[in-house]
Coordinates of C-alpha atoms in Angstrom, one line a residue:
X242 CA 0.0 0.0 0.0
X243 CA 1.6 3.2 -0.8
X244 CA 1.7 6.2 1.1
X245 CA -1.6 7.9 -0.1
X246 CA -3.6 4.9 -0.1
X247 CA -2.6 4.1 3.1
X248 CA -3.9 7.4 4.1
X249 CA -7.1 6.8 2.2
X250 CA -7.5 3.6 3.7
X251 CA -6.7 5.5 7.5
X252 CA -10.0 8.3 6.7
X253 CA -12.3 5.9 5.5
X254 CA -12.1 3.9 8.5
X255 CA -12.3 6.3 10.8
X256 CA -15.0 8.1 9.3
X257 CA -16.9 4.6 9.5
X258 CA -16.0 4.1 13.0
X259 CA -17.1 7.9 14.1
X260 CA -20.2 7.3 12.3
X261 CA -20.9 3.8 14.3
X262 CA -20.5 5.6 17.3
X263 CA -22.7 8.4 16.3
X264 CA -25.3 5.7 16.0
X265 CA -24.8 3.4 18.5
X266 CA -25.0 7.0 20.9
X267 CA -28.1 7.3 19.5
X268 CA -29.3 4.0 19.5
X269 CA -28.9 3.9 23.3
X270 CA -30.0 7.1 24.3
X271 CA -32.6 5.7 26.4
X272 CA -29.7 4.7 29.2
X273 CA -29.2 8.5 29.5
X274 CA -32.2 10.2 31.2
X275 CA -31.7 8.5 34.3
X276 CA -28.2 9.4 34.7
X277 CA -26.4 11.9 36.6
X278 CA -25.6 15.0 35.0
X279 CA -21.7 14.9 35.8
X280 CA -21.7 11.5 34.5
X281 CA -23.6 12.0 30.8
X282 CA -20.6 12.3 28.9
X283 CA -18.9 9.6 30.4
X284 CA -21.7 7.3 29.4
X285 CA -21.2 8.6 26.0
X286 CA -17.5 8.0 26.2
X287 CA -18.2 4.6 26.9
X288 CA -20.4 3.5 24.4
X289 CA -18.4 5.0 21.8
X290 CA -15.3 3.2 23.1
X291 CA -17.2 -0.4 23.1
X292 CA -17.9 0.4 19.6
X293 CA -14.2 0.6 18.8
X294 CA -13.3 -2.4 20.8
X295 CA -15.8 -4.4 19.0
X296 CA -14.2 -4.3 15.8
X297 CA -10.5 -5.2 15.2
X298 CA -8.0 -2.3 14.6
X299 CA -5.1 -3.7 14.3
X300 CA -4.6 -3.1 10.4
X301 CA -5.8 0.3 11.0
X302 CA -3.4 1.4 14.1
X303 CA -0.1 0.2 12.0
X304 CA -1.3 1.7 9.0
X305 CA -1.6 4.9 11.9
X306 CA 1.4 3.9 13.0
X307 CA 3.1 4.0 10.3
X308 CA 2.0 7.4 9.1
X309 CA 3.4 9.2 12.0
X310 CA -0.4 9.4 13.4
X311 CA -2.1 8.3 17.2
X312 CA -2.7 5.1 16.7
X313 CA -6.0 5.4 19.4
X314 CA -4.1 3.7 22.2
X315 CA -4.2 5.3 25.6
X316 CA -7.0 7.1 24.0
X317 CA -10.0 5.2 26.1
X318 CA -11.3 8.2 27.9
X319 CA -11.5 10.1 25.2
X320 CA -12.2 8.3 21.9
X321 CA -14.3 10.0 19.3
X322 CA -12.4 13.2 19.9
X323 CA -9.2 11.3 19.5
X324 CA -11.2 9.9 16.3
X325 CA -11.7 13.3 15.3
X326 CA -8.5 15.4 15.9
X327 CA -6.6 12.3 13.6
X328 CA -9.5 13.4 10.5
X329 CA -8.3 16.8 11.3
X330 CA -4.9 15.9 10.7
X331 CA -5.8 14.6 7.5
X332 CA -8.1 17.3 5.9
X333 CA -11.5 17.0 7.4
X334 CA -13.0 19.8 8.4
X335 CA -15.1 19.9 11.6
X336 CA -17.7 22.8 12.7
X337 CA -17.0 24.0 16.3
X338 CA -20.4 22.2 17.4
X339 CA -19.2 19.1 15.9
X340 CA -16.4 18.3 17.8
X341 CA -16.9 16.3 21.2
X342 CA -16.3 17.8 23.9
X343 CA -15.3 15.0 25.9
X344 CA -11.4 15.8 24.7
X345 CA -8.2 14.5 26.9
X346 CA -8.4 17.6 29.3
X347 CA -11.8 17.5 30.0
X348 CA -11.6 13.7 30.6
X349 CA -8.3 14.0 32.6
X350 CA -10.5 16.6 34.8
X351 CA -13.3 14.2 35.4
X352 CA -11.3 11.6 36.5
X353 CA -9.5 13.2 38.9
X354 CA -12.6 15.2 40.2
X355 CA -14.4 11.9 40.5
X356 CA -11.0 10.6 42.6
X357 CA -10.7 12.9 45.2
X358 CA -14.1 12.9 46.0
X359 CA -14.1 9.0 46.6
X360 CA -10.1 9.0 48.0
X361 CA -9.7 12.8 49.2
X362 CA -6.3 14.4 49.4
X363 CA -3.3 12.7 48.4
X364 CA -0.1 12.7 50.3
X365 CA 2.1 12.9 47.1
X366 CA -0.3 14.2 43.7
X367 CA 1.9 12.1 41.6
X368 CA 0.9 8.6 42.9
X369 CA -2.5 6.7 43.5
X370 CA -4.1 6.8 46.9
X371 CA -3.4 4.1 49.1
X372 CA -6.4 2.2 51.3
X373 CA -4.9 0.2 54.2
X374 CA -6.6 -2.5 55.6
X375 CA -6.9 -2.8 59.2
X376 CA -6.8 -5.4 61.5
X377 CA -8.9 -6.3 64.9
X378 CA -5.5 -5.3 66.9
X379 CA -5.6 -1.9 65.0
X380 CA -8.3 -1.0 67.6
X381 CA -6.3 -0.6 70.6
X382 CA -3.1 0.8 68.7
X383 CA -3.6 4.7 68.3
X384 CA 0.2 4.5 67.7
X385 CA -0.1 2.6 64.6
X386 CA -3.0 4.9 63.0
X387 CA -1.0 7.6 63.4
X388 CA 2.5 6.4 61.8
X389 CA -0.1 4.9 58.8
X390 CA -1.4 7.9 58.4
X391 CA 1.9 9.8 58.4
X392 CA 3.5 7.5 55.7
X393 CA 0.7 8.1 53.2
X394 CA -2.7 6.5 54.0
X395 CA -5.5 8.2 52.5
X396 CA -8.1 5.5 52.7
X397 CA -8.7 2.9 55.7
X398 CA -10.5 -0.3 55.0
X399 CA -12.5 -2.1 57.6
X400 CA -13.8 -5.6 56.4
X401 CA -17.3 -5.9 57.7
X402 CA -16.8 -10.2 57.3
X403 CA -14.8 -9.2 60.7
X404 CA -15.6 -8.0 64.0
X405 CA -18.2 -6.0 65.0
X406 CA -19.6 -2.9 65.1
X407 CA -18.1 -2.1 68.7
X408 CA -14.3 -2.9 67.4
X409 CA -15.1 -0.5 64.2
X410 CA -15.7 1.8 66.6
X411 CA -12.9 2.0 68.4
X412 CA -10.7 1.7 65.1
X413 CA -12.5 4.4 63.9
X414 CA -12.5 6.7 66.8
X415 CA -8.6 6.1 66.9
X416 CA -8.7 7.1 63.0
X417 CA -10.6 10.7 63.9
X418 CA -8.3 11.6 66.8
X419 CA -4.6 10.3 64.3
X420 CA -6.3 12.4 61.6
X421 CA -7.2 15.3 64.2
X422 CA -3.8 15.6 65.9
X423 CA -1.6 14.7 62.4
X424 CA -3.7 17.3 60.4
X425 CA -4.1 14.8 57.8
X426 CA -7.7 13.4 56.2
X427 CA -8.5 10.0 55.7
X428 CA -11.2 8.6 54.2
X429 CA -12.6 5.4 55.9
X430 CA -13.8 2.7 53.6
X431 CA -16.1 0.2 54.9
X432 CA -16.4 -3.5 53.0
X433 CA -19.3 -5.5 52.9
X434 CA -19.5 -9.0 54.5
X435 CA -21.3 -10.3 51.3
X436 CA -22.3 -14.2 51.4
X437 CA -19.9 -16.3 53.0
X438 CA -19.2 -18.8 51.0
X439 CA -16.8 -20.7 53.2
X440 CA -16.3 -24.2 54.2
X441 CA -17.9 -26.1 57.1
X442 CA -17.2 -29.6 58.2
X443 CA -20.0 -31.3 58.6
X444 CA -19.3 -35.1 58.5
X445 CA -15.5 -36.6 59.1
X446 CA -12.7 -34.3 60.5
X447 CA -15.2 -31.7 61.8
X448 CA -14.1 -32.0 65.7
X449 CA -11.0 -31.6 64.6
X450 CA -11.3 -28.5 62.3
X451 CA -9.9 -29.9 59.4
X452 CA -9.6 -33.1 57.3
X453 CA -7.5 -35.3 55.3
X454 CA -8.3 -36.0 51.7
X455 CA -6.4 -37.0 48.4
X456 CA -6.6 -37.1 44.7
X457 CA -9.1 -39.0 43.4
X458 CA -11.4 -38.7 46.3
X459 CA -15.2 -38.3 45.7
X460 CA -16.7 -35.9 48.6
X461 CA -19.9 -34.3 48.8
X462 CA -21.4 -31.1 49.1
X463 CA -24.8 -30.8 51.0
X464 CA -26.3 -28.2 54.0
X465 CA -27.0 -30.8 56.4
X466 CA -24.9 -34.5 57.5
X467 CA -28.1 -36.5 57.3
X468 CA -27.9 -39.4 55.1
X469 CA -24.1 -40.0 54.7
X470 CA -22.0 -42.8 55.9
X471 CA -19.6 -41.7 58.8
X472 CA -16.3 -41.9 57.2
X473 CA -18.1 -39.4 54.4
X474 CA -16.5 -36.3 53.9
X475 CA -19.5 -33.4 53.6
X476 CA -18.9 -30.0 53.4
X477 CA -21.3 -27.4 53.6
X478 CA -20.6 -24.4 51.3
X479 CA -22.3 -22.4 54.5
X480 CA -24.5 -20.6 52.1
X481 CA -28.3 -22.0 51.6
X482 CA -29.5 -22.7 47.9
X483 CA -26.3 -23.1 46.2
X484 CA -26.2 -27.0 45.7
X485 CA -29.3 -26.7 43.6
X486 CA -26.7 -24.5 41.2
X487 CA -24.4 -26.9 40.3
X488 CA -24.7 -29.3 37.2
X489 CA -22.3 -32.3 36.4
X490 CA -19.1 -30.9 35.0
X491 CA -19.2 -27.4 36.9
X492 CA -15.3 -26.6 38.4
X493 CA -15.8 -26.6 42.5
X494 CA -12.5 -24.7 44.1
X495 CA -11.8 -25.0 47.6
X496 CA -9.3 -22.6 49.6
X497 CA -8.1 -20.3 46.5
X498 CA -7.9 -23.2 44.2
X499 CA -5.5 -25.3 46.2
X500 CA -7.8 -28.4 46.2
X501 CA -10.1 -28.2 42.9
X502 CA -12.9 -30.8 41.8
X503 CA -15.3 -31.6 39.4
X504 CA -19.0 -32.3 40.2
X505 CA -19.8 -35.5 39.8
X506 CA -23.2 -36.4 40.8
X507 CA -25.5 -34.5 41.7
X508 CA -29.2 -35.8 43.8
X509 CA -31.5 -33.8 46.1
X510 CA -30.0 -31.2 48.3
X511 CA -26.4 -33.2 47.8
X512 CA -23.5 -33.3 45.3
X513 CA -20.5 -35.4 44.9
X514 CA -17.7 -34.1 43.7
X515 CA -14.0 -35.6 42.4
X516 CA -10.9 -34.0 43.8
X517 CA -8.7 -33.8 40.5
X518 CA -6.0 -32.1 42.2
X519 CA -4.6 -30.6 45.3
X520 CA -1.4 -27.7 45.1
X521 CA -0.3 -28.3 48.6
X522 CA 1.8 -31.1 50.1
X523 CA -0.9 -30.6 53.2
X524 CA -3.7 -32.6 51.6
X525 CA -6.3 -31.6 53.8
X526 CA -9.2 -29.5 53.7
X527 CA -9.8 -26.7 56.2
X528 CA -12.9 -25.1 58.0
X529 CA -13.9 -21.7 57.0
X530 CA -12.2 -21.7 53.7
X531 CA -13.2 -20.1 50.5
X532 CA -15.1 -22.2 47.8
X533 CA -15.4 -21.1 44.5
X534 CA -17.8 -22.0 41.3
X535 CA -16.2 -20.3 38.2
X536 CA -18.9 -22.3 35.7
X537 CA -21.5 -22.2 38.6
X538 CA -24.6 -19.3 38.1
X539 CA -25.4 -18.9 41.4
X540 CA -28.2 -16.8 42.2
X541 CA -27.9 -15.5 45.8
X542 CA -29.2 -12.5 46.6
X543 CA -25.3 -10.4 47.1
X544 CA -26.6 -8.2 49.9
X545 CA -27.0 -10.8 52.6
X546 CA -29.1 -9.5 56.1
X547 CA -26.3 -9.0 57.8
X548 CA -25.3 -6.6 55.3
X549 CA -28.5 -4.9 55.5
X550 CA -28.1 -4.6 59.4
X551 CA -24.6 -3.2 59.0
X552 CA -25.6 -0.5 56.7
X553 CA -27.3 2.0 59.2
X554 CA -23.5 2.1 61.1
X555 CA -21.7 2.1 57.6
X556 CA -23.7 5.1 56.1
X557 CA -23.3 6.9 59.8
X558 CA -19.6 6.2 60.2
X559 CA -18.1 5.9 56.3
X560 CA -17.3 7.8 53.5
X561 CA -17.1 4.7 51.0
X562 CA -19.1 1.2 51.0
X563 CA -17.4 -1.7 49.5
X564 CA -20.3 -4.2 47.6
X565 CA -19.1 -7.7 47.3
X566 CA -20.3 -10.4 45.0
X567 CA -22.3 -8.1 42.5
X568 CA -23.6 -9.6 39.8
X569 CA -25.9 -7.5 37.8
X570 CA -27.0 -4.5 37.6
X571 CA -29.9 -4.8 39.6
X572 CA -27.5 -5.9 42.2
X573 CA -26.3 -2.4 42.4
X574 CA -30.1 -0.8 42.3
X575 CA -31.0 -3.0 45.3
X576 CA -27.8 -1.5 47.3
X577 CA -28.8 2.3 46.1
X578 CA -32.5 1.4 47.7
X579 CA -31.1 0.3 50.5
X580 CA -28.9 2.8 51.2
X581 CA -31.6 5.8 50.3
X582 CA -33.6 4.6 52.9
X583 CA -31.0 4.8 55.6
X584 CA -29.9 8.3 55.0
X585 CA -29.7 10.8 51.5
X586 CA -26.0 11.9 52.0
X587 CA -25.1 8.0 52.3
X588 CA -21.4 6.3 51.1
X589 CA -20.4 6.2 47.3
X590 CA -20.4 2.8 46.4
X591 CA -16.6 0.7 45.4
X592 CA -18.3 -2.0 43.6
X593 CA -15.9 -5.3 43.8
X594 CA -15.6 -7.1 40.6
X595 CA -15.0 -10.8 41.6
X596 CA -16.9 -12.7 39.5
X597 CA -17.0 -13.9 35.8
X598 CA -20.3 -12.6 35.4
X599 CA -19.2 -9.0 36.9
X600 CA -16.4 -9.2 34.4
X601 CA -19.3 -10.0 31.5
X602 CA -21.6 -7.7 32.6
X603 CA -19.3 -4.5 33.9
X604 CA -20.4 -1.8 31.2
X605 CA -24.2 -2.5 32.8
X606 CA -22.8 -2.2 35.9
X607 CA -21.1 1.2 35.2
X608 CA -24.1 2.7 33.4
X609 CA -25.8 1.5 36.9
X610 CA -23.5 3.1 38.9
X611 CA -23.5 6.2 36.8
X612 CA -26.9 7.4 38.7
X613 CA -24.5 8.6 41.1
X614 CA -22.3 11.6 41.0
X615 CA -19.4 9.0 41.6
X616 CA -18.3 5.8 42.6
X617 CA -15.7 3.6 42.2
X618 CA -14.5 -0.1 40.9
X619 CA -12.7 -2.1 42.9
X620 CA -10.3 -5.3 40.5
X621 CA -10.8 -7.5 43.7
X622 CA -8.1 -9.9 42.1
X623 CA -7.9 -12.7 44.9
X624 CA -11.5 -14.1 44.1
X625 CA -11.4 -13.2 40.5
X626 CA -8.4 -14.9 39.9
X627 CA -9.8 -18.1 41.2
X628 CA -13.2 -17.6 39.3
X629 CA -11.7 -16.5 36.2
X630 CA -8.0 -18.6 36.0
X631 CA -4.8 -17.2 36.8
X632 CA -3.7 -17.4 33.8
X633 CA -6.2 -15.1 32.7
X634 CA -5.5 -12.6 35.2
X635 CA -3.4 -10.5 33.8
X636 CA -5.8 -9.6 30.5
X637 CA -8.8 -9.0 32.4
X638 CA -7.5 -6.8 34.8
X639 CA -6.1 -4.8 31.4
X640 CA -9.7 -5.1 30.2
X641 CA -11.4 -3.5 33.7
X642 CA -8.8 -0.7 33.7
X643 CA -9.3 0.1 30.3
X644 CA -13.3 0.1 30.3
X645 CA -13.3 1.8 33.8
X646 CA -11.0 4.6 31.9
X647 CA -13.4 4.9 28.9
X648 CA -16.4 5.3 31.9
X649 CA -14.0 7.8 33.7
X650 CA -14.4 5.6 36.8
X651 CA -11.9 5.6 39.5
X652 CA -10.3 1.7 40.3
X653 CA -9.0 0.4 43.4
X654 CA -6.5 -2.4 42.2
X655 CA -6.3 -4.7 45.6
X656 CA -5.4 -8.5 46.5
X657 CA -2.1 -9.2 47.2
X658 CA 0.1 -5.9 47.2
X659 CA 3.5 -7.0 47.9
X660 CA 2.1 -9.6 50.0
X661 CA 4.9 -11.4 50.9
X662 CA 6.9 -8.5 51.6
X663 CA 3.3 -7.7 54.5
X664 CA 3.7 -11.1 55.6
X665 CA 7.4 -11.8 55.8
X666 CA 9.1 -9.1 55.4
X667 CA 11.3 -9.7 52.0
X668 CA 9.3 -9.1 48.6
X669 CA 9.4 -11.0 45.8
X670 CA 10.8 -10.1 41.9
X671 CA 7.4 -10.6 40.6
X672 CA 5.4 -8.7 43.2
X673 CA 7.3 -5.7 43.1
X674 CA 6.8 -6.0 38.9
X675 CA 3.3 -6.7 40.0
X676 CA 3.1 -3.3 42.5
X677 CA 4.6 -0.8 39.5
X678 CA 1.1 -2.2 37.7
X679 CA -0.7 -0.7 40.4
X680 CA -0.2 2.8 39.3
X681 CA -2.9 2.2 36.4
X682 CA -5.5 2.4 39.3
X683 CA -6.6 5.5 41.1
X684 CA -6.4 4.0 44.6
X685 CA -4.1 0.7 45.2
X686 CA -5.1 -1.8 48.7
X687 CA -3.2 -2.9 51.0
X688 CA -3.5 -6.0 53.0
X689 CA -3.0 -6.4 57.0
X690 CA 0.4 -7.6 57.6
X691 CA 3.1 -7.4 60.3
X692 CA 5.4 -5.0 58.1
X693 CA 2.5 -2.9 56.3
X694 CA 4.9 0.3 57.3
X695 CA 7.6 -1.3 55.1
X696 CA 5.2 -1.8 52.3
X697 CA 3.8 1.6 52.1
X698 CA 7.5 2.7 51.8
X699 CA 8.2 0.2 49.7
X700 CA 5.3 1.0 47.7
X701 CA 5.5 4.8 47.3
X702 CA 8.9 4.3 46.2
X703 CA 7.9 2.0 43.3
X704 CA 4.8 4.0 42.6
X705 CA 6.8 7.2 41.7
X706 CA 9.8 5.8 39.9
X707 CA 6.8 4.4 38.0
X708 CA 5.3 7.9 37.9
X709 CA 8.1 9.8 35.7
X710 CA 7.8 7.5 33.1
X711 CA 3.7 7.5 32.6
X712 CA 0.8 8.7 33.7
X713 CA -2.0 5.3 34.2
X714 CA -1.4 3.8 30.7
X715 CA 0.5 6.9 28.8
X716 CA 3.9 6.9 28.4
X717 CA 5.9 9.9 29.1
X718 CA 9.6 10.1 27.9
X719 CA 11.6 11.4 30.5
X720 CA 15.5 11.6 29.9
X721 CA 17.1 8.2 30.7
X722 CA 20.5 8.1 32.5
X723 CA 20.9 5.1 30.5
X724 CA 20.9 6.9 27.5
X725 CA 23.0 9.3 28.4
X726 CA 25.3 7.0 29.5
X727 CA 26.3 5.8 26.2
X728 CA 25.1 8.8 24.1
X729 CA 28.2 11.0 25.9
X730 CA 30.6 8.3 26.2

């Protein structure tokens, strides 16, 4: 293709894919009137972005490429304009009404508007915010609050699954009086409990709290012991209605995937399933673990009741809810209800994306959210990696960051944040790669640990190294030493 016909080939293309938008912004107009005003054009941006990531570009972004043009990457909260300013380039004129005004400034603007209401101030502008999680012995340790909040928390996370609402209290009464004396805000976010899919022993091993199986084993699944043989392992998945979920075939994951199996048989209020492997050299299976269905639909209601009873404290106490296990979008309605009835200056929402039917569903779950002024999305990438395959990890977390962009939502990227380094002290290569990911996201979790000081350090130090060369997924091209180094040699 020679030069001009590649740059014929570039405008037709685009001027087809501007006109898809055009239309498919049209065509789904109808999502609009319930929106928030701030969050219109973000909608907008959104639809016209699935419209380009349902075609493939490739062809089109080396032909861009290659003509010394954008070739629409890092381009996702502002698309069409992008679009438009590349016809520019190439001759096509545009009326002043005609151009979107959804342009990279206006985006960046929104974004970051949309951050600090959810995170607040920012120790160091350059970096995302960091949530810390605290733990049960965080609520007699004023000491620790304070130092947390001197070496950059923004955001503390208290996990509703644990405690009560007398030990949130004290954590957060510590919290106000650190913040008071330090001078510095903090923003308490409060998670959730969200159905406890977790393991109880209900036949063999459960005096003992745990017990011993192997490869090959068939065990059972069921809510009640009745009807099994004693040397039977059953396991309750401590949730009612879910057995009646499961079909022959469907993957069953217990404790992160260590021990996975394969329903077998399935009978009334019961199902067997095969243990086809176990990634531990302790073959046993533990109370209270998770359990995981990644081929299972599993219709539970996500707001449990004692989510519902925790809500009143959350919306008097917290500036950010956490939902867990959302599903659909109706999921996120029922949440809104909820919370409208409690109070009208309630929590934004983080809404936790653990599931492969969040993944499939999360532009309805956006549009959703975008009745509100803001909210946020959480990549809640312990359970989703499980649900989803590790393997797999890595491209769908791209995929949420880069949707979540093109809605001009804020992210919280969590699970796992230089764990090892929170629970032992030393990090590991590929968790310190892993951490310099993190500054895609707005806001970047942190686990409890005995050395979380040392990963906050650890982290801000990563974070804006990673910060001079690009801002989320832009590139910026500082001056390397390296190339200096042999350019003056």
């Amino acid at each position: 293709m020679t030069g001009s016909e590649s740059l014929d080939y570039i405008k037709k293309e685009l001027i087809s894919l501007e006109k898809s938008m055009e239309a498919k912004v049209a065509d789904k107009s109808g999502l609009f009137s319930n929106l928030h005003n701030d969050q219109k054009e973000a909608a907008k941006n959104l639809i016209e972005y699935l419209v380009v990531r349902n075609r493939d570009l490739r062809n089109l972004q080396d032909n861009l490429h290659v003509n010394g043009l954008s070739s629409l990457a890092s381009s996702e909260s502002h698309i069409r304009r992008q679009v438009q300013s590349i016809l520019e380039r190439l001759g096509e004129n545009y009326q002043a009404d005609q151009l979107d005004a959804c342009d990279f400034s206006f985006s960046k603007k929104k974004i970051e508007e949309k951050s600090h209401l959810l995170f607040g101030n920012k120790t160091i502008p350059s970096i995302p915010s960091l949530m810390v999680t605290f733990d049960s012995g965080f609520a007699d340790s004023y000491a620790l609050i304070k130092s947390l909040l001197e070496n950059g928390m923004n955001v503390a996370r208290i996990n509703c699954a644990h405690d009560d609402e007398a030990t949130w209290s004290k954590m957060i009464s510590k919290l106000r009086k650190a913040s008071k004396r330090t001078g510095i805000d903090c923003k308490i976010y409060m998670d959730l409990a969200g159905p406890k899919i977790r393991t109880v022993l209900l036949g063999k091993g459960k005096d003992k709290g745990k017990v011993m199986v192997k490869e090959g084993d068939l065990i059972w699944l069921a809510e009640e012991s009745k009807g099994f043989d004693q040397d039977d392992v059953v396991i309750s998945p401590n949730v009612s209605g879910i057995i009646g979920f499961l079909k022959k075939g469907d993957r069953v994951y217990i404790d992160d995937g260590v021990i996975r199996a394969t329903v077998e048989k399935t009978k009334t209020g019961k199902v067997g399933i095969r243990i086809t492997r176990i990634s531990s050299e302790k073959s046993q299976i533990k109370a209270k673990k998770g359990i995981n269905f990644p081929d299972s639909l599993i219709q539970i209601p996500s707001l449990t009741d004692f989510d519902k009873a925790s809500l009143p404290f959350i919306c008097e106490h917290a500036d950010l809810v956490g939902y867990s296990f959302v599903r659909t979008a109706d999921d996120i309605s029922n949440l809104q209800s909820e919370l409208r009835a409690i109070s009208e200056h309630h929590p934004h929402m983080i809404i936790k994306i653990e599931t492969p039917e969040a993944v499939s569903n999360l532009p309805s779950l956006l549009i959703e959210g975008m009745k509100q002024r803001a909210f946020g999305v959480m990549i809640a990438r312990g359970d989703l990696a499980v649900e989803i395959g590790f393997e797999r990890m890595g491209e769908i977390q791209e995929e949420i960051l880069w949707i979540c962009e093109a809605a001009h939502v804020p992210v919280v990227w969590a699970t796992q944040v230089l764990e090892s380094l929170n629970k032992s002290g030393m990090a590991t290569r590929s968790e310190i790669t892993d951490a310099g990911q993190s500054a895609n996201a707005e806001c970047v979790m942190i686990n409890k640990g005995d050395h979380t000081i040392e990963v906050m350090e650890t982290l801000k130090d990563i974070l804006q190294r990673s910060a001079e060369h690009r801002v989320k997924k832009r590139f910026r091209f500082r001056q390397l030493k390296i190339a200096e180094r042999f350019l003056n040699t």
